[in-house]
């Protein structure tokens, strides 16, 4: 969404507040969000752009609800992410000293559109690992069902590999 900055540029107001929603499909050439994540609602975007005498500072808060699966047992789960990012907004494309180009936005026709930045930040900020529960036991390697509930395989006592080595050592000593 394009935000009109002329009130700040004309020094009529020092700050512009904004709030809108956005869908990745609204953004042409948007960077891909992880295939395992499905956004369940539009992305909520809010923040402000303040005049900093010589440049403007965009502070943006992004929140999103999504569905994904547990990385251990593949159960579907819902999660929520919220993060902030900043951009330095300038009128000329001349770089601000000490500021990375990726953190800059240039005013075009009196405003800025940073939808692409929002999707880009989102693709970086969404967690890559999800668990339905911190103690999720994962799936049974025999039947493929969840270990604590659906699996009824007889649990064989696994031998600790260190014990195995120890046992071998003992056997060798006997020889
Ligand atoms: Zn799980
Ligand atoms: Zn099983």
Short mmCIF file of C-alpha atoms and ligand atoms in Angstrom, two decimals:
data_model
loop_
_atom_site.label_atom_id
_atom_site.label_comp_id
_atom_site.label_asym_id
_atom_site.label_seq_id
_atom_site.Cartn_x
_atom_site.Cartn_y
_atom_site.Cartn_z
CA UNK A 1 0.00 0.00 0.00
CA UNK A 2 1.33 3.41 -0.88
CA UNK A 3 1.61 5.87 1.97
CA UNK A 4 1.43 9.55 1.11
CA UNK A 5 4.27 11.44 2.78
CA UNK A 6 3.54 14.94 1.50
CA UNK A 7 2.29 16.16 4.91
CA UNK A 8 5.70 15.31 6.39
CA UNK A 9 7.63 16.50 3.35
CA UNK A 10 5.80 19.85 3.53
CA UNK A 11 6.52 19.98 7.24
CA UNK A 12 2.87 20.17 8.16
CA UNK A 13 3.13 17.18 10.51
CA UNK A 14 6.16 15.51 12.13
CA UNK A 15 4.70 11.97 12.17
CA UNK A 16 2.36 9.86 10.07
CA UNK A 17 0.73 6.78 11.62
CA UNK A 18 -0.43 3.92 9.46
CA UNK A 19 -2.31 0.67 9.78
CA UNK A 20 -3.35 -1.72 7.03
CA UNK A 21 -3.57 -5.37 6.07
CA UNK A 22 -1.74 -7.09 3.28
CA UNK A 23 -1.76 -10.43 1.51
CA UNK A 24 1.40 -11.84 -0.14
CA UNK A 25 -0.64 -12.34 -3.32
CA UNK A 26 -1.08 -8.54 -3.51
CA UNK A 27 2.66 -8.10 -3.90
CA UNK A 28 4.17 -8.79 -7.32
CA UNK A 29 7.53 -10.61 -7.16
CA UNK A 30 7.16 -11.12 -3.42
CA UNK A 31 9.85 -13.33 -1.92
CA UNK A 32 8.62 -16.84 -1.11
CA UNK A 33 7.43 -17.71 2.35
CA UNK A 34 8.24 -21.23 3.55
CA UNK A 35 6.07 -23.84 1.81
CA UNK A 36 5.24 -25.40 5.16
CA UNK A 37 3.56 -22.23 6.35
CA UNK A 38 0.04 -21.18 5.35
CA UNK A 39 -1.10 -17.73 6.38
CA UNK A 40 -4.62 -18.01 7.80
CA UNK A 41 -5.35 -14.29 7.75
CA UNK A 42 -4.03 -11.20 6.03
CA UNK A 43 -0.84 -9.76 7.46
CA UNK A 44 -1.48 -6.92 9.96
CA UNK A 45 0.85 -3.97 9.50
CA UNK A 46 1.05 -0.87 11.69
CA UNK A 47 3.58 1.79 12.62
CA UNK A 48 4.72 5.31 11.99
CA UNK A 49 6.96 7.41 9.81
CA UNK A 50 8.69 10.28 11.62
CA UNK A 51 10.59 13.29 10.36
CA UNK A 52 14.19 13.12 11.54
CA UNK A 53 15.44 16.30 9.88
CA UNK A 54 17.18 15.19 6.71
CA UNK A 55 15.52 11.82 6.48
CA UNK A 56 12.44 10.00 7.79
CA UNK A 57 12.35 6.89 9.94
CA UNK A 58 9.82 4.16 9.25
CA UNK A 59 9.08 1.90 12.26
CA UNK A 60 6.83 -0.98 11.32
CA UNK A 61 5.20 -3.77 13.36
CA UNK A 62 4.02 -6.85 11.50
CA UNK A 63 1.85 -9.62 12.93
CA UNK A 64 0.57 -12.74 11.28
CA UNK A 65 -1.38 -15.90 12.10
CA UNK A 66 -0.52 -19.10 10.31
CA UNK A 67 -0.85 -22.85 10.13
CA UNK A 68 1.99 -25.31 9.86
CA UNK A 69 2.91 -28.80 11.08
CA UNK A 70 4.93 -30.07 14.02
CA UNK A 71 8.44 -30.95 12.85
CA UNK A 72 8.48 -34.10 14.96
CA UNK A 73 5.00 -35.64 14.66
CA UNK A 74 3.55 -33.72 11.66
CA UNK A 75 0.39 -32.71 13.58
CA UNK A 76 -1.18 -29.54 12.19
CA UNK A 77 -0.77 -26.56 14.47
CA UNK A 78 -1.54 -22.84 14.57
CA UNK A 79 0.97 -20.20 15.49
CA UNK A 80 1.40 -16.45 15.63
CA UNK A 81 4.39 -14.28 14.84
CA UNK A 82 5.03 -10.61 15.51
CA UNK A 83 8.14 -8.60 14.72
CA UNK A 84 9.34 -5.09 13.99
CA UNK A 85 11.62 -3.60 11.41
CA UNK A 86 12.84 -0.13 10.46
CA UNK A 87 13.69 1.61 7.21
CA UNK A 88 15.40 4.92 6.57
CA UNK A 89 13.34 6.98 4.13
CA UNK A 90 15.03 9.57 1.94
CA UNK A 91 13.90 11.92 -0.80
CA UNK A 92 17.02 11.60 -2.92
CA UNK A 93 18.45 8.21 -3.72
CA UNK A 94 21.74 9.43 -2.27
CA UNK A 95 22.77 6.95 0.41
CA UNK A 96 22.66 7.94 4.04
CA UNK A 97 26.04 7.62 5.62
CA UNK A 98 26.54 4.33 7.45
CA UNK A 99 23.16 2.92 6.36
CA UNK A 100 22.89 -0.25 4.33
CA UNK A 101 21.03 0.09 1.04
CA UNK A 102 18.64 -2.71 2.07
CA UNK A 103 17.50 -0.56 4.98
CA UNK A 104 16.65 2.42 2.81
CA UNK A 105 13.53 3.47 0.95
CA UNK A 106 13.35 6.32 -1.54
CA UNK A 107 10.29 8.54 -1.81
CA UNK A 108 8.57 8.22 -5.18
CA UNK A 109 5.85 10.66 -6.24
CA UNK A 110 5.47 11.94 -2.70
CA UNK A 111 5.09 8.56 -1.02
CA UNK A 112 6.51 5.14 -0.29
CA UNK A 113 5.32 1.61 -0.89
CA UNK A 114 7.11 -0.95 1.27
CA UNK A 115 4.86 -3.99 0.75
CA UNK A 116 7.75 -5.94 -0.69
CA UNK A 117 9.89 -5.13 2.36
CA UNK A 118 7.14 -6.47 4.62
CA UNK A 119 6.99 -9.82 2.81
CA UNK A 120 10.77 -10.01 2.69
CA UNK A 121 11.08 -9.41 6.44
CA UNK A 122 8.29 -11.92 7.06
CA UNK A 123 10.07 -14.61 5.04
CA UNK A 124 13.15 -14.05 7.22
CA UNK A 125 11.35 -13.76 10.57
CA UNK A 126 9.00 -16.75 10.49
CA UNK A 127 10.40 -19.60 12.59
CA UNK A 128 11.71 -22.56 10.58
CA UNK A 129 11.08 -25.07 13.35
CA UNK A 130 7.76 -25.75 15.07
CA UNK A 131 6.75 -28.19 17.78
CA UNK A 132 3.18 -29.02 18.84
CA UNK A 133 4.61 -29.36 22.32
CA UNK A 134 8.11 -29.06 23.72
CA UNK A 135 7.85 -32.67 24.87
CA UNK A 136 6.45 -33.98 21.60
CA UNK A 137 7.76 -37.57 21.40
CA UNK A 138 7.70 -37.70 17.59
CA UNK A 139 6.67 -40.63 15.45
CA UNK A 140 7.25 -44.33 15.96
CA UNK A 141 9.87 -45.64 13.55
CA UNK A 142 7.95 -48.89 13.19
CA UNK A 143 4.30 -47.92 12.64
CA UNK A 144 4.72 -44.21 11.86
CA UNK A 145 2.15 -43.12 14.43
CA UNK A 146 2.63 -40.71 17.28
CA UNK A 147 4.62 -42.43 20.00
CA UNK A 148 2.61 -41.44 23.06
CA UNK A 149 -0.94 -42.03 21.84
CA UNK A 150 -1.63 -43.95 18.65
CA UNK A 151 1.36 -46.26 18.61
CA UNK A 152 0.82 -49.64 20.21
CA UNK A 153 4.07 -51.27 19.15
CA UNK A 154 5.80 -53.08 21.93
CA UNK A 155 8.54 -50.82 23.12
CA UNK A 156 11.79 -52.68 22.94
CA UNK A 157 14.38 -51.61 25.35
CA UNK A 158 17.09 -49.89 23.40
CA UNK A 159 20.63 -50.52 24.38
CA UNK A 160 22.67 -47.42 25.00
CA UNK A 161 25.47 -47.43 22.37
CA UNK A 162 28.00 -46.66 25.10
CA UNK A 163 26.89 -49.72 27.02
CA UNK A 164 27.26 -51.74 23.84
CA UNK A 165 30.92 -50.70 23.58
CA UNK A 166 31.45 -51.52 27.21
CA UNK A 167 29.93 -54.93 26.76
CA UNK A 168 32.23 -55.64 23.85
CA UNK A 169 35.22 -54.55 25.89
CA UNK A 170 34.27 -56.91 28.68
CA UNK A 171 33.86 -59.76 26.23
CA UNK A 172 37.28 -59.08 24.73
CA UNK A 173 38.87 -59.06 28.17
CA UNK A 174 37.46 -62.50 28.87
CA UNK A 175 39.16 -63.92 25.78
ZN1 LIG B 1 4.45 -32.92 17.63
ZN1 LIG B 2 4.54 -47.85 16.68
#
